[in-house]
């Protein structure tokens, strides 16, 4: 830490009378931080997997013939109700 502080002082033109900063106490909880990060990554991966699965299930359930069988009047009625 001392060498890094010396380089930082030189680069930022900080006077030599400036005291060295104290160490961060959070560095002692690194294992907890790493475990928390692994837990969050696992949750995100699970969420993405579920979203992908739901999307594929929705695509599988779609009836692709439906847009061609819907009458124009029904489409206009839906559009009108959405605009209202």
Short mmCIF file of the C-alpha atoms (twelve columns), coordinates in Angstrom:
data_MODEL
# 
_entry.id   MODEL 
# 
loop_
_atom_site.group_PDB 
_atom_site.id 
_atom_site.type_symbol 
_atom_site.label_atom_id 
_atom_site.label_alt_id 
_atom_site.label_comp_id 
_atom_site.label_asym_id 
_atom_site.label_seq_id 
_atom_site.Cartn_x 
_atom_site.Cartn_y 
_atom_site.Cartn_z 
_atom_site.pdbx_PDB_model_num 
ATOM 1  C CA . UNK A 1  0.000   0.000   0.000   1 
ATOM 2  C CA . UNK A 2  2.847   2.354   0.792   1 
ATOM 3  C CA . UNK A 3  4.407   2.100   -2.677  1 
ATOM 4  C CA . UNK A 4  1.028   2.702   -4.327  1 
ATOM 5  C CA . UNK A 5  0.458   5.728   -2.112  1 
ATOM 6  C CA . UNK A 6  3.870   7.152   -3.012  1 
ATOM 7  C CA . UNK A 7  3.173   6.767   -6.734  1 
ATOM 8  C CA . UNK A 8  -0.270  8.295   -6.347  1 
ATOM 9  C CA . UNK A 9  1.168   11.283  -4.482  1 
ATOM 10 C CA . UNK A 10 3.749   11.803  -7.220  1 
ATOM 11 C CA . UNK A 11 1.227   11.578  -10.030 1 
ATOM 12 C CA . UNK A 12 -1.390  13.786  -8.395  1 
ATOM 13 C CA . UNK A 13 1.183   16.261  -7.020  1 
ATOM 14 C CA . UNK A 14 0.003   15.742  -3.457  1 
ATOM 15 C CA . UNK A 15 2.346   17.290  -0.877  1 
ATOM 16 C CA . UNK A 16 4.584   14.875  1.014   1 
ATOM 17 C CA . UNK A 17 3.074   16.083  4.298   1 
ATOM 18 C CA . UNK A 18 -0.237  14.387  3.419   1 
ATOM 19 C CA . UNK A 19 -0.786  11.296  5.584   1 
ATOM 20 C CA . UNK A 20 -1.231  7.847   4.072   1 
ATOM 21 C CA . UNK A 21 -4.909  6.827   3.975   1 
ATOM 22 C CA . UNK A 22 -6.126  4.134   6.322   1 
ATOM 23 C CA . UNK A 23 -6.843  0.677   4.974   1 
ATOM 24 C CA . UNK A 24 -10.399 -0.210  4.152   1 
ATOM 25 C CA . UNK A 25 -11.922 -2.426  6.832   1 
ATOM 26 C CA . UNK A 26 -14.176 -4.038  4.246   1 
ATOM 27 C CA . UNK A 27 -11.188 -5.916  2.860   1 
ATOM 28 C CA . UNK A 28 -11.471 -8.279  5.833   1 
ATOM 29 C CA . UNK A 29 -14.938 -9.381  4.702   1 
ATOM 30 C CA . UNK A 30 -13.719 -10.413 1.254   1 
ATOM 31 C CA . UNK A 31 -14.856 -14.046 1.596   1 
ATOM 32 C CA . UNK A 32 -18.353 -12.854 2.508   1 
ATOM 33 C CA . UNK A 33 -18.317 -10.461 -0.429  1 
ATOM 34 C CA . UNK A 34 -17.239 -13.243 -2.781  1 
ATOM 35 C CA . UNK A 35 -19.961 -15.570 -1.464  1 
ATOM 36 C CA . UNK A 36 -22.565 -12.813 -1.925  1 
ATOM 37 C CA . UNK A 37 -21.362 -12.236 -5.487  1 
ATOM 38 C CA . UNK A 38 -21.562 -15.966 -6.287  1 
ATOM 39 C CA . UNK A 39 -25.074 -16.106 -4.791  1 
ATOM 40 C CA . UNK A 40 -26.272 -13.152 -6.884  1 
ATOM 41 C CA . UNK A 41 -24.732 -14.616 -10.032 1 
ATOM 42 C CA . UNK A 42 -26.532 -17.918 -9.387  1 
ATOM 43 C CA . UNK A 43 -29.849 -16.075 -8.927  1 
ATOM 44 C CA . UNK A 44 -29.348 -14.120 -12.142 1 
ATOM 45 C CA . UNK A 45 -28.506 -17.276 -14.082 1 
ATOM 46 C CA . UNK A 46 -31.615 -19.007 -12.723 1 
ATOM 47 C CA . UNK A 47 -33.767 -15.986 -13.595 1 
ATOM 48 C CA . UNK A 48 -32.395 -15.874 -17.145 1 
ATOM 49 C CA . UNK A 49 -32.971 -19.604 -17.555 1 
ATOM 50 C CA . UNK A 50 -36.578 -19.272 -16.361 1 
ATOM 51 C CA . UNK A 51 -37.220 -16.339 -18.681 1 
ATOM 52 C CA . UNK A 52 -35.767 -18.240 -21.619 1 
ATOM 53 C CA . UNK A 53 -37.860 -21.294 -20.788 1 
ATOM 54 C CA . UNK A 54 -41.054 -19.244 -20.464 1 
ATOM 55 C CA . UNK A 55 -40.314 -17.490 -23.757 1 
ATOM 56 C CA . UNK A 56 -39.813 -20.799 -25.552 1 
ATOM 57 C CA . UNK A 57 -43.018 -22.179 -24.021 1 
ATOM 58 C CA . UNK A 58 -44.937 -19.109 -25.214 1 
ATOM 59 C CA . UNK A 59 -43.482 -19.514 -28.707 1 
ATOM 60 C CA . UNK A 60 -44.399 -23.202 -28.718 1 
ATOM 61 C CA . UNK A 61 -47.966 -22.396 -27.673 1 
ATOM 62 C CA . UNK A 62 -48.508 -19.816 -30.421 1 
ATOM 63 C CA . UNK A 63 -50.853 -20.720 -33.185 1 
ATOM 64 C CA . UNK A 64 -49.215 -19.335 -36.299 1 
ATOM 65 C CA . UNK A 65 -52.349 -19.844 -38.391 1 
ATOM 66 C CA . UNK A 66 -54.311 -17.486 -36.135 1 
ATOM 67 C CA . UNK A 67 -53.262 -14.144 -37.704 1 
ATOM 68 C CA . UNK A 68 -54.456 -15.384 -41.091 1 
ATOM 69 C CA . UNK A 69 -57.848 -16.540 -39.832 1 
ATOM 70 C CA . UNK A 70 -58.739 -13.373 -37.905 1 
ATOM 71 C CA . UNK A 71 -61.189 -11.187 -39.736 1 
ATOM 72 C CA . UNK A 72 -60.373 -7.579  -40.493 1 
ATOM 73 C CA . UNK A 73 -63.373 -6.331  -38.499 1 
ATOM 74 C CA . UNK A 74 -62.094 -8.070  -35.371 1 
ATOM 75 C CA . UNK A 75 -58.683 -6.505  -35.841 1 
ATOM 76 C CA . UNK A 76 -60.201 -3.050  -36.235 1 
ATOM 77 C CA . UNK A 77 -62.335 -3.602  -33.138 1 
ATOM 78 C CA . UNK A 78 -59.246 -4.534  -31.116 1 
ATOM 79 C CA . UNK A 79 -57.395 -1.493  -32.447 1 
ATOM 80 C CA . UNK A 80 -60.326 0.766   -31.615 1 
ATOM 81 C CA . UNK A 81 -60.569 -0.620  -28.058 1 
ATOM 82 C CA . UNK A 82 -56.825 -0.142  -27.540 1 
ATOM 83 C CA . UNK A 83 -57.019 3.441   -28.766 1 
ATOM 84 C CA . UNK A 84 -59.958 4.111   -26.490 1 
# 
